Structure formats: C-alpha cells, structure tokens
CSV table of C-alpha atoms and ligand atoms in Angstrom, one decimal:
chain,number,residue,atom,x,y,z
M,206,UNK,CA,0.0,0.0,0.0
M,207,UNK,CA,1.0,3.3,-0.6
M,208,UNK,CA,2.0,5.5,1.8
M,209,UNK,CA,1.0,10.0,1.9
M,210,UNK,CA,2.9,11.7,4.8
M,211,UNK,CA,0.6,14.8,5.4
M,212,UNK,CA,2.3,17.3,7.0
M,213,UNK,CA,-0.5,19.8,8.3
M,214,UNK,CA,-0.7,21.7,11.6
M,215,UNK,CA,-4.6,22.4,11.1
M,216,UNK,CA,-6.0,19.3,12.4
M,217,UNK,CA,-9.3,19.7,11.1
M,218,UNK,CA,-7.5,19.7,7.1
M,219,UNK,CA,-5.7,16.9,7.9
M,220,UNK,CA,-8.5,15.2,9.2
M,221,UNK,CA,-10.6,15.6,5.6
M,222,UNK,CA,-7.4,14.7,3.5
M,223,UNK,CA,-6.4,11.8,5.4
M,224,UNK,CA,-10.2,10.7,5.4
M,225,UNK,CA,-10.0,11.2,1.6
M,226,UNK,CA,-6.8,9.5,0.8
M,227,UNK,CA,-7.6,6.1,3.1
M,228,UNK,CA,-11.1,5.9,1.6
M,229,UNK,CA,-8.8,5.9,-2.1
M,230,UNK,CA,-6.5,2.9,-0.7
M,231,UNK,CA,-3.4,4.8,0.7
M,232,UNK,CA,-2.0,4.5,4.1
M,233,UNK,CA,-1.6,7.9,5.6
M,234,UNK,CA,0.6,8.8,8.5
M,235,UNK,CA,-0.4,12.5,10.1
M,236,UNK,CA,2.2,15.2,11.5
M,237,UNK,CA,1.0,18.1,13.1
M,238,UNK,CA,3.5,20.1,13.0
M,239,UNK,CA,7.3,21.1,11.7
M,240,UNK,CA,10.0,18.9,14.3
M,241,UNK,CA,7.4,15.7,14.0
M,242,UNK,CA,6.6,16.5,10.3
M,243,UNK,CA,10.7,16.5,9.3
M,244,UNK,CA,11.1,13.4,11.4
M,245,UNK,CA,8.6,11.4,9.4
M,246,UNK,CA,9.7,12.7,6.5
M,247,UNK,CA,13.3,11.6,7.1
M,248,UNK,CA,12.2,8.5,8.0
M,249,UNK,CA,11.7,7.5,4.2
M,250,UNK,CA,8.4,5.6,4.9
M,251,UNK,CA,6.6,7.7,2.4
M,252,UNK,CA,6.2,7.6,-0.9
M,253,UNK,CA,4.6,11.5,-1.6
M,254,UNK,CA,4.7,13.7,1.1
M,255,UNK,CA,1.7,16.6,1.5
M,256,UNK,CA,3.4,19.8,3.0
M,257,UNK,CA,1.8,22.5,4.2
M,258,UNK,CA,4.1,25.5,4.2
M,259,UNK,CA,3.3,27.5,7.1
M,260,UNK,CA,4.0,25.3,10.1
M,261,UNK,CA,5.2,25.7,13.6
M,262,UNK,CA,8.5,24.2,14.4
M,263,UNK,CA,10.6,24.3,11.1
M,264,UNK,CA,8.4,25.7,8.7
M,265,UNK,CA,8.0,23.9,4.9
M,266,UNK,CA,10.7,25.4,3.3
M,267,UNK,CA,13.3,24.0,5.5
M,268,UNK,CA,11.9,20.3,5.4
M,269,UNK,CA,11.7,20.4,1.5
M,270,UNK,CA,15.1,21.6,1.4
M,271,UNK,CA,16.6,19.1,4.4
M,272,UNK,CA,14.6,15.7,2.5
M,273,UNK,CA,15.8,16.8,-0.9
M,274,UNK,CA,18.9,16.5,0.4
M,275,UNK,CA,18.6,12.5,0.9
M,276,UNK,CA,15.8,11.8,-1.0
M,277,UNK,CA,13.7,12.2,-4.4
M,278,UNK,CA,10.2,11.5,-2.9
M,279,UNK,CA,7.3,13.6,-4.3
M,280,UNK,CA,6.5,16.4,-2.5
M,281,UNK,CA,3.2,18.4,-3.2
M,282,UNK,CA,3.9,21.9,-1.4
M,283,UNK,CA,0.3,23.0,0.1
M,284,UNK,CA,0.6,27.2,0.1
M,285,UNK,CA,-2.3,29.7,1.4
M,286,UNK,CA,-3.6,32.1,-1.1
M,287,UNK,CA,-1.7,34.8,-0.8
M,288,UNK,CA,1.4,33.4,-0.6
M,289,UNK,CA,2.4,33.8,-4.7
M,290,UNK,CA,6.0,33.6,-3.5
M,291,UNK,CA,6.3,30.5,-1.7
M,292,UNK,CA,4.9,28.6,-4.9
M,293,UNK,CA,8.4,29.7,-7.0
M,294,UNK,CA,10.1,29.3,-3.7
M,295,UNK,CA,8.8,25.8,-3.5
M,296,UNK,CA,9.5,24.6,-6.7
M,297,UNK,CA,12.7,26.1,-7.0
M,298,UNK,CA,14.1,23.9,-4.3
M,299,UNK,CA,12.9,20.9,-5.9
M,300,UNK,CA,9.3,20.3,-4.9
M,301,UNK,CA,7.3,18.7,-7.6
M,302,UNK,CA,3.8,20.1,-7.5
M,303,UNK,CA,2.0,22.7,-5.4
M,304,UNK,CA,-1.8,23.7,-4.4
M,305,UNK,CA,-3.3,26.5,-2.7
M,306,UNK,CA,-5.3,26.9,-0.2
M,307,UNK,CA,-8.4,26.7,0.0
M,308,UNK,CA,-7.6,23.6,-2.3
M,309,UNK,CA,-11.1,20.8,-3.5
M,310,UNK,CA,-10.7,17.5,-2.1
M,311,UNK,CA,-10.8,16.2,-5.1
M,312,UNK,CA,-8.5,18.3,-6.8
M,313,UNK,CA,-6.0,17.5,-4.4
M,314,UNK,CA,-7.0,13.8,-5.1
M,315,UNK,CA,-6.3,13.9,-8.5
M,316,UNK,CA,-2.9,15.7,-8.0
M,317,UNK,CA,-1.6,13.1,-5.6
M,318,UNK,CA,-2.6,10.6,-8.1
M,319,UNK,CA,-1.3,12.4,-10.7
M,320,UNK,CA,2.5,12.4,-8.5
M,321,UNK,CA,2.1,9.2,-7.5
M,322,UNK,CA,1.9,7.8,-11.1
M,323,UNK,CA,4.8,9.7,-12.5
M,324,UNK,CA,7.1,8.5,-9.6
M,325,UNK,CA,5.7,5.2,-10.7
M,326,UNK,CA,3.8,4.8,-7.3
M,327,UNK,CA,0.0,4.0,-7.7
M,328,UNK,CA,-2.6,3.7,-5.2
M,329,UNK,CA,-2.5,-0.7,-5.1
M,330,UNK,CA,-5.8,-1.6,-5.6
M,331,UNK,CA,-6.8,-4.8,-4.5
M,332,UNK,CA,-8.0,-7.1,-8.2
M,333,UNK,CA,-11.3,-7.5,-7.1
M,334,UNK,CA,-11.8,-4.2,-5.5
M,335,UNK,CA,-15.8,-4.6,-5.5
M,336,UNK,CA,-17.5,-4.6,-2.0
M,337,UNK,CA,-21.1,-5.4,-0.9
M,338,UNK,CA,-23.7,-3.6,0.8
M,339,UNK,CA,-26.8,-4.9,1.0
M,340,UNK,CA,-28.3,-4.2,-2.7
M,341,UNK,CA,-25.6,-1.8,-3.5
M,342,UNK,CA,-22.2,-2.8,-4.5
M,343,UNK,CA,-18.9,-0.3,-4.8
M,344,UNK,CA,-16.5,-0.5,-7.4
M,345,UNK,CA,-13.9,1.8,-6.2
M,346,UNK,CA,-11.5,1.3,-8.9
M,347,UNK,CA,-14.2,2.8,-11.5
M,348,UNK,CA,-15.4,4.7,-8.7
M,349,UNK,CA,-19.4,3.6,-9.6
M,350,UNK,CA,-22.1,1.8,-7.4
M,351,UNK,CA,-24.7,-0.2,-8.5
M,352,UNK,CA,-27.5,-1.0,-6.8
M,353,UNK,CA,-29.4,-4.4,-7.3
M,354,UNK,CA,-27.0,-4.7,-10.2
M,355,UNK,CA,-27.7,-1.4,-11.9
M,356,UNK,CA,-25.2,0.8,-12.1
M,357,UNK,CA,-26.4,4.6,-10.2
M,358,UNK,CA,-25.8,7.8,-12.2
M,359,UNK,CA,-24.2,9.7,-9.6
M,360,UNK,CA,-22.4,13.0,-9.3
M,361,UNK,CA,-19.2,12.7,-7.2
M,362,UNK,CA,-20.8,14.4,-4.2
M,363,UNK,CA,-23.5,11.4,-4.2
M,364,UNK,CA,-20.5,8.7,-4.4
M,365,UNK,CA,-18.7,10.3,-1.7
M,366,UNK,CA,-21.7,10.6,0.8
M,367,UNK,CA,-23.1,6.8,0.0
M,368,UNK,CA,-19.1,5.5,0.7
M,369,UNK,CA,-19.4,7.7,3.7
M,370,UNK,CA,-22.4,5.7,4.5
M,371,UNK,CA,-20.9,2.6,3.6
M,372,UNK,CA,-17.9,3.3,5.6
M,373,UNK,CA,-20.4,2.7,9.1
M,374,UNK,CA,-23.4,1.6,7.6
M,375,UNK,CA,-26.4,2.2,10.7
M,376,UNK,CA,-24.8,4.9,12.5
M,377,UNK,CA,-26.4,8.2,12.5
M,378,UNK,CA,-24.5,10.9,11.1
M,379,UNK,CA,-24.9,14.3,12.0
M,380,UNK,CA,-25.7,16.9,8.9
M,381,UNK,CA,-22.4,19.1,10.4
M,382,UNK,CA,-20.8,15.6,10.1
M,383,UNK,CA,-21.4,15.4,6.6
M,384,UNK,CA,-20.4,18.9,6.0
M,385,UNK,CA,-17.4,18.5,7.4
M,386,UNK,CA,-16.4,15.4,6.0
M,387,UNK,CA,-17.4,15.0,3.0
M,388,UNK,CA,-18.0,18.7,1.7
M,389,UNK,CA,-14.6,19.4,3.8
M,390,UNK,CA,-13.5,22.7,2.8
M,391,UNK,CA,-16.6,24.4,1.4
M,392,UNK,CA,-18.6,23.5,5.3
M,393,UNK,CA,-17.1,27.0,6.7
M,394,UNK,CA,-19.3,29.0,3.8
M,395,UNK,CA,-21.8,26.4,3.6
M,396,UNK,CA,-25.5,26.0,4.6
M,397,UNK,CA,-26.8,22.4,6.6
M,398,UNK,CA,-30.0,22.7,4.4
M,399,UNK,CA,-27.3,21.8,1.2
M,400,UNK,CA,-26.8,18.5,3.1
M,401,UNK,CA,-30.5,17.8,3.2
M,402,UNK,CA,-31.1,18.8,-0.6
M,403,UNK,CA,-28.2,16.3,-1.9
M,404,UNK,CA,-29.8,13.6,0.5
M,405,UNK,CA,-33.3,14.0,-1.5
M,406,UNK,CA,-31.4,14.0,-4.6
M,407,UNK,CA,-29.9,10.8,-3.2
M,408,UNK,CA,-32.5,9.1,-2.3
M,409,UNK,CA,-34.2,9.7,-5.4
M,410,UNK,CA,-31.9,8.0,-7.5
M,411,UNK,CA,-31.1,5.3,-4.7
M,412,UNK,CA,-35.1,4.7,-3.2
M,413,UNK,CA,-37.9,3.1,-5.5
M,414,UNK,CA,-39.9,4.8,-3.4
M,415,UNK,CA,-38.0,8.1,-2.3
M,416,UNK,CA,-41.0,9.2,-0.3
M,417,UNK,CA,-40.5,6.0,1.8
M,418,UNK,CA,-37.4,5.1,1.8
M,419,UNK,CA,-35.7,1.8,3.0
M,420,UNK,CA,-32.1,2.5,3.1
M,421,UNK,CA,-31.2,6.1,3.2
M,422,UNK,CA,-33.0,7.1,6.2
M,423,UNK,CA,-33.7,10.1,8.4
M,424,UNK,CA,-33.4,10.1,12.4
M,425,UNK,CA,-35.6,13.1,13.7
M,426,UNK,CA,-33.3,16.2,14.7
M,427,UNK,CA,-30.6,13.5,14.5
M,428,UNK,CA,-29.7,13.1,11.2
M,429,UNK,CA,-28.9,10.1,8.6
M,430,UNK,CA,-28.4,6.7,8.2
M,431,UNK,CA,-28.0,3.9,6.3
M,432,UNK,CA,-30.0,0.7,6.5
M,433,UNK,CA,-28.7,-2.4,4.7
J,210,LIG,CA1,-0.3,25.8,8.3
C-alpha cells in the first residue's frame, strides 16, 4: 500500500485529507506540525509527502530543502492564497507540485494521483476491489455503485456521501458531520440545508420509493443513516 505523509498543523485539514486518501487505498501517516513533520519525513516511509508551508517548528521550506537532500520522494507543497512567493520558492528547491489553499478535495485527489503515477507509485488496488452492501455494490476502482446490479448515475458528491455511509453503515450521522467530512472545505461558507437537498437528490436515485425510503434514512433532529 502506498503511503502519503501529510504534514498539516490544522488538524481539522488533515483530518478531511487523510479521510479522503484512506477511503482511495493509501495509508496515511499524520504530522502536526514542523519537528514531527521532518522526522517522518526523514524516516523515508513515504512515498509522496503533502506539505503545508506555514507550520510551527521548522516551517515547509526548511523540510523540502533538508529531505531533498537524501531523497527524491514527491512532495506536493500546500501554500495559502496569498502566498504567490512561496509557490516559486517551493518549486525552486525541488518540490514537484504545489496547491493553494483553500484547495477541493478532489482536486487535491487527482494531484496526488497524478504524483504518484509519475514516480511510478500508484494507489494498489486490491483485483477485485468490489465490496457489498446490501443491494448496493462499490467498485472503487471505476469509482461507480450499482444497486441491485444497476449501475447509479451519480455526481461525485453522491459517491462520496453513500461511501461515507458505507464506511459505518447504521450509525447516525450528523448533517455538520457530513459537512465536514465529505463537503470538507466548502462546510465554513456552507449552509446544513445543502446536506438535506443532496440527500433528496440521493434518495431519489437510490429509493424506489424516495418518499418511503428503506435505506437512506432520516433520524428526527438526529440526522442520517444507512440501512442495509
Ligand atoms: Ca499551516
């Protein structure tokens, strides 16, 4: 399996990125901030490493420049907005991509992936990489689910939130839950009632009867689960 060192002292970004990045197949090891982040990276365990630039301890700069020293991993700087600088700075001393914050899961995704491949390191998928939940099945290699055999036409909003369902199928999760794990980034602008609408959009291409549904359901005040 391979492994993404994200380096990130904002727990709650880490937190959605290493989410994102287990539910693709990596192993993800977490460092919160500078001293522990250059340790790990030293440590030559990982084959990309995500670094956030402004951290407390030794701050990015300083641990692209002391693992480039040793080692040719991938590194995908992660700069804030503003900081035009730091994204010549960054690849000037040898990083091979960069993204700014505030950054889409998914785009991030797709640069990993993107790093990974040229340094020859994919995510390993298992061969058979289908799994089975009650009627639905996940094919997270051609990231589709079917349902009773039928393939759903979903947008990549309504694959995330069903594999967060699938992840603990029966528990009840929170609309902030969802927000926050699998909008991520957009939950500090966005509204709770935009969790409810994609649910109803959900359940109508997931429920025979969407009015009544059997497996997406609601818990009064609580929120949603699945029922398989
Ligand atoms: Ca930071």
């Amino acid at each position: 399996m391979s492994c993404v060192l994200v380096i990130e002292d904002e727990q709650a970004i880490a937190n959605i990125i290493s989410f994102n990045l287990k539910r693709e197949g990596y192993d993800v090891v977490c460092a919160y901030d500078g001293v522990e982040g250059l340790k790990e990276a030293l440590s030559d365990k990982a084959d990309l490493i995500l670094l956030d630039v402004m951290l407390p301890g030794i701050d990015g700069f300083e641990i692209l420049k002391r693992v480039r020293e040793k080692s040719s991993v991938p590194i995908i700087m992660v700069t804030a907005r503003e900081e035009e600088r730091d994204k010549i700075m960054g690849l000037d001393n040898g990083a091979d991509d960069y993204v700014t914050k505030p950054f889409s899961v998914r785009e991030l995704m797709s640069r990993i992936k993107a790093n990974m491949r040229r340094s020859g390191k994919g995510a390993e998928k298992p061969a058979d990489s289908r799994e089975k939940y009650g009627p639905f099945e996940l094919d997270r290699a051609l990231q589709q689910i079917s349902k009773d055999g039928e393939p759903l036409e979903l947008t990549q909003r309504e694959y995330d939130l069903l594999c967060y369902f699938f992840a603990s199928p029966s528990k009840v999760v929170s609309r902030e839950e969802l927000m926050e794990k699998v909008w991520g980034y957009e939950y500090v602008y966005g509204d709770l009632r935009a969790v409810d609408v994609a649910m109803r959009r959900l359940r109508e291409k997931t429920e025979s009867d969407p009015a009544n549904p059997q497996y997406i359901m609601t818990r009064r005040g609580g929120g949603y689960y699945l029922q398989i």
